[in-house]
mmCIF file of C-alpha atoms in Angstrom:
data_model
loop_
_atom_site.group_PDB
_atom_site.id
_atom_site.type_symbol
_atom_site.label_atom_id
_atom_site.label_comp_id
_atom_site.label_asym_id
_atom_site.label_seq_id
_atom_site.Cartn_x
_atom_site.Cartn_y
_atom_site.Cartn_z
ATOM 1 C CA UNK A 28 -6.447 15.360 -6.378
ATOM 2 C CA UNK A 29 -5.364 11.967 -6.015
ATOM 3 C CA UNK A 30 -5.381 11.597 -9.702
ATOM 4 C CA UNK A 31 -2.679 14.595 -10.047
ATOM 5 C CA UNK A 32 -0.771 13.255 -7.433
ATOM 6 C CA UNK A 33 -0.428 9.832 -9.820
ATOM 7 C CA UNK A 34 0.520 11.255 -12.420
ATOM 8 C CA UNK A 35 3.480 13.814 -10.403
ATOM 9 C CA UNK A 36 4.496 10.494 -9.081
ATOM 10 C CA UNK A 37 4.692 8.825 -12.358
ATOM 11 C CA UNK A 38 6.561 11.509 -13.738
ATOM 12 C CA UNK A 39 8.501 11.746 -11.361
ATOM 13 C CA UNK A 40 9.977 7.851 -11.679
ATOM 14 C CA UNK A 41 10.555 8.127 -15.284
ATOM 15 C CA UNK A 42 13.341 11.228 -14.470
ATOM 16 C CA UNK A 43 14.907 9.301 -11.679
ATOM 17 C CA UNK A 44 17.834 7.716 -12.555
ATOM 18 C CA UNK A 45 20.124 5.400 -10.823
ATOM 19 C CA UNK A 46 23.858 4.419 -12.196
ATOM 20 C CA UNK A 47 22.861 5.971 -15.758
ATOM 21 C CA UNK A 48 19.471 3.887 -15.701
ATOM 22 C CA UNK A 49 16.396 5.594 -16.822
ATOM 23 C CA UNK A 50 13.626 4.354 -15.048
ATOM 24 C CA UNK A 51 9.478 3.937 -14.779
ATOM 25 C CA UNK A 52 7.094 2.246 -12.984
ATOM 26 C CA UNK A 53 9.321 -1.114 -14.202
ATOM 27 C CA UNK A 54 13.367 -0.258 -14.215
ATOM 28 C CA UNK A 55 16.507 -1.940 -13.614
ATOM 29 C CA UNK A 56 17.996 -2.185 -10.654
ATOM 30 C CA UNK A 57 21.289 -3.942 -9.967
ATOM 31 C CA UNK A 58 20.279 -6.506 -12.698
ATOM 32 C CA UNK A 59 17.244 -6.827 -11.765
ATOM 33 C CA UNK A 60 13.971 -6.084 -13.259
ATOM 34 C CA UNK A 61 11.744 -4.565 -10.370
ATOM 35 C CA UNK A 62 8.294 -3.333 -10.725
ATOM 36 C CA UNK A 63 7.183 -0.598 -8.184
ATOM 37 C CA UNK A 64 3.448 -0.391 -7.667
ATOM 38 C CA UNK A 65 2.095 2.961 -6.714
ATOM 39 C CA UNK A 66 0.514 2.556 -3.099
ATOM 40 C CA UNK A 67 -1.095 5.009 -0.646
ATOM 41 C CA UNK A 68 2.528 4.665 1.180
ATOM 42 C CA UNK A 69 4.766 5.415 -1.885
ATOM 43 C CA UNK A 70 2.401 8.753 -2.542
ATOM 44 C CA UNK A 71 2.439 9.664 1.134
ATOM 45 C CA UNK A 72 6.462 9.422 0.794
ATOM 46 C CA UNK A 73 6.479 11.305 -1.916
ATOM 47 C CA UNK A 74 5.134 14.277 -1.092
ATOM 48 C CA UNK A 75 6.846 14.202 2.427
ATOM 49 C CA UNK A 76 10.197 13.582 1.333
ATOM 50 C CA UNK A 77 10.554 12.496 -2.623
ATOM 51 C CA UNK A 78 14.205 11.163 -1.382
ATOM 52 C CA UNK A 79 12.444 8.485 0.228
ATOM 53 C CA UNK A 80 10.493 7.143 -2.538
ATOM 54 C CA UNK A 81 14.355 7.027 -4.453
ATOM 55 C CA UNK A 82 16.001 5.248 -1.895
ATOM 56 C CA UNK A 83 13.580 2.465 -1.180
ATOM 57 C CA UNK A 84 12.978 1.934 -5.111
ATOM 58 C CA UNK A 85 16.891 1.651 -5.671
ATOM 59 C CA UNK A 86 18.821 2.557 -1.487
ATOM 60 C CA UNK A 87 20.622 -0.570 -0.435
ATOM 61 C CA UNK A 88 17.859 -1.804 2.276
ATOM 62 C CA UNK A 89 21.166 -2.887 4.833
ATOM 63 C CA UNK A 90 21.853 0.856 4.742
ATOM 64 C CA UNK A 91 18.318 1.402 6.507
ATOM 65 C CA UNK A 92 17.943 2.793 10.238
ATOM 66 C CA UNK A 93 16.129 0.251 12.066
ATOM 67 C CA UNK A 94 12.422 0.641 13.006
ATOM 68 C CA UNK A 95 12.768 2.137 16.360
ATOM 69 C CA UNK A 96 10.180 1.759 19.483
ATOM 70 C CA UNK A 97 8.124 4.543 18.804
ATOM 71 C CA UNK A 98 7.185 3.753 15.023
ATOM 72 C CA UNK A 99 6.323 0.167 16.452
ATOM 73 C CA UNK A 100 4.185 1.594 18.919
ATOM 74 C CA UNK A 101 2.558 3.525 16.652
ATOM 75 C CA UNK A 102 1.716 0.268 14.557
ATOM 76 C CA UNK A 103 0.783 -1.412 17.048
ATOM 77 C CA UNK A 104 -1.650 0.963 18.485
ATOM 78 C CA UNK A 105 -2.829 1.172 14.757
ATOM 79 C CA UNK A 106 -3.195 -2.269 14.534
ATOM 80 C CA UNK A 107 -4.908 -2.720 17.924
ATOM 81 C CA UNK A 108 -7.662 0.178 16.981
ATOM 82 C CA UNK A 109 -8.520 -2.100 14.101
ATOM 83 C CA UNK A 110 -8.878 -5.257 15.938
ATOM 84 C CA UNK A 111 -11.215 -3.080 18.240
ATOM 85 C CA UNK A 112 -12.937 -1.765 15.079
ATOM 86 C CA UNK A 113 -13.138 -5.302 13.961
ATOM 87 C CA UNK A 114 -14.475 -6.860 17.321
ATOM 88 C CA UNK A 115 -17.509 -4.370 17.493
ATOM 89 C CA UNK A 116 -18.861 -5.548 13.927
ATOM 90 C CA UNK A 117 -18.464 -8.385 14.687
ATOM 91 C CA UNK A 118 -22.514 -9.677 15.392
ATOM 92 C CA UNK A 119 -23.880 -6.625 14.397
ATOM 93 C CA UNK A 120 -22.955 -6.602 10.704
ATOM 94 C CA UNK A 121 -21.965 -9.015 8.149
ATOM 95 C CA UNK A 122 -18.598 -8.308 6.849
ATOM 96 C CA UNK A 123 -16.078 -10.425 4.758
ATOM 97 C CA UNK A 124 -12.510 -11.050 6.829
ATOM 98 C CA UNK A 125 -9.453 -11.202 3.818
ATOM 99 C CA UNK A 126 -6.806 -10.279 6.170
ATOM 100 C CA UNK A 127 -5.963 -13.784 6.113
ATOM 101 C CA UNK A 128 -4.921 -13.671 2.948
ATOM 102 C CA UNK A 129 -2.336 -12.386 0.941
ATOM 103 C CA UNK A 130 -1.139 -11.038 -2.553
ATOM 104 C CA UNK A 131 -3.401 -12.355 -5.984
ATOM 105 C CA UNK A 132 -5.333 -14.468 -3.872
ATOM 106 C CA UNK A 133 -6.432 -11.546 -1.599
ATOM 107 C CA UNK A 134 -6.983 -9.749 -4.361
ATOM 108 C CA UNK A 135 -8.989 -12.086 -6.349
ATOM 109 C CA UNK A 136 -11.234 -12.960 -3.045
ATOM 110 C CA UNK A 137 -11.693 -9.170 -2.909
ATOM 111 C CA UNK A 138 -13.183 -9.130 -5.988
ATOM 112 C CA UNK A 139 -15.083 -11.869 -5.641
ATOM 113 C CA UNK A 140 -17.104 -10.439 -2.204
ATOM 114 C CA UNK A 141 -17.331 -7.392 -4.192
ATOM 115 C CA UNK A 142 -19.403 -9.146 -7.315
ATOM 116 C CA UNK A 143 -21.661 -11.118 -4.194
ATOM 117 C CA UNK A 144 -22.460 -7.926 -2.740
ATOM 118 C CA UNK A 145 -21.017 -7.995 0.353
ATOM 119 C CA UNK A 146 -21.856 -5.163 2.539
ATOM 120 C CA UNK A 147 -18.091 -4.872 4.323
ATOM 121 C CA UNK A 148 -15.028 -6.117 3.386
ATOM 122 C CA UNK A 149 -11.901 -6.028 5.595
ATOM 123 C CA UNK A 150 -8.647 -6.420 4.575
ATOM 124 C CA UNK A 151 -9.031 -6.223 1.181
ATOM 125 C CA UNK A 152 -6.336 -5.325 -1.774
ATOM 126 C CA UNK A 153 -7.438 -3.907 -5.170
ATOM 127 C CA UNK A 154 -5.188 -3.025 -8.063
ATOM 128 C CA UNK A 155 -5.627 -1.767 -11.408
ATOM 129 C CA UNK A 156 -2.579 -1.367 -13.773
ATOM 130 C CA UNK A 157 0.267 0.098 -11.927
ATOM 131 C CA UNK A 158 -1.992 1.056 -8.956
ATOM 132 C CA UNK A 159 -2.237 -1.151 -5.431
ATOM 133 C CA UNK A 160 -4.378 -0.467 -2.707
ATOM 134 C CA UNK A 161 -5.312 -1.963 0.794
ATOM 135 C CA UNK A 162 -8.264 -0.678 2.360
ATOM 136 C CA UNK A 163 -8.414 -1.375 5.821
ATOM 137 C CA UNK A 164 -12.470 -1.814 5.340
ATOM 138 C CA UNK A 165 -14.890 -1.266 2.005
ATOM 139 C CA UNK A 166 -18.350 -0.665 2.567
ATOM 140 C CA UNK A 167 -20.446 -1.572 -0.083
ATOM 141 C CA UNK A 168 -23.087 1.676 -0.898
ATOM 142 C CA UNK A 169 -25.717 1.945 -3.364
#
């Protein structure tokens, strides 16, 4: 499924078009050269409301709403659930903490607790061509 979904969404950049511009996964975008890496998020967007996925690839971002209350409350709710999560492994199995970290470097010490075997790793990022991902947790199986 997810698989069809990538490939709807990847179709679906290279017939957007904004100011005459025909764009992919890398476009042009008020002079710019901009990349736009396919994330659980952009998918999620796009099969919610593909207008979404348009304006935050090429919508001025000072024409945005602001985040109101309830979204944040929602995040934070989100967020506190994981620390919970978090706090009960803690002690009672060996995991691998990369929310620390960000962008290539998060990635790369991803990878790297993958190759040692690590049995959880939180906070990771993976990405593979035009694809990015952040798992909240990956549990090693074998």
């Amino acid at each position: 499924m997810i698989r069809i979904v990538i490939k709807v969404f990847k179709a679906f950049l290279e017939q957007v078009s904004y100011n005459g511009i025909l764009v992919g996964t890398s476009r042009q975008c008020r002079g710019r050269l901009m990349s736009t890496p396919i994330t659980a998020d952009v998918l999620y967007d796009l099969i919610n409301c593909p207008n979404r996925v348009t304006m935050d690839a090429f919508g001025d971002p000072t024409e945005r709403d602001p985040i109101n209350a309830f979204v944040e409350l929602l995040w934070k709710r989100g967020s506190d659930f994981e620390d919970e999560v978090i706090a009960d492994l803690s002690g009672k199995l060996p995991f691998v903490n990369l929310r620390p970290f960000a962008g290539a470097e998060k990635e790369r010490k991803t990878l790297e607790a993958m190759h040692s075997g690590a049995p959880l790793i939180y906070g990771g990022r993976l990405a593979a061509d035009d694809l990015l991902g952040d798992p909240d947790l990956l549990r090693r199986e074998s």
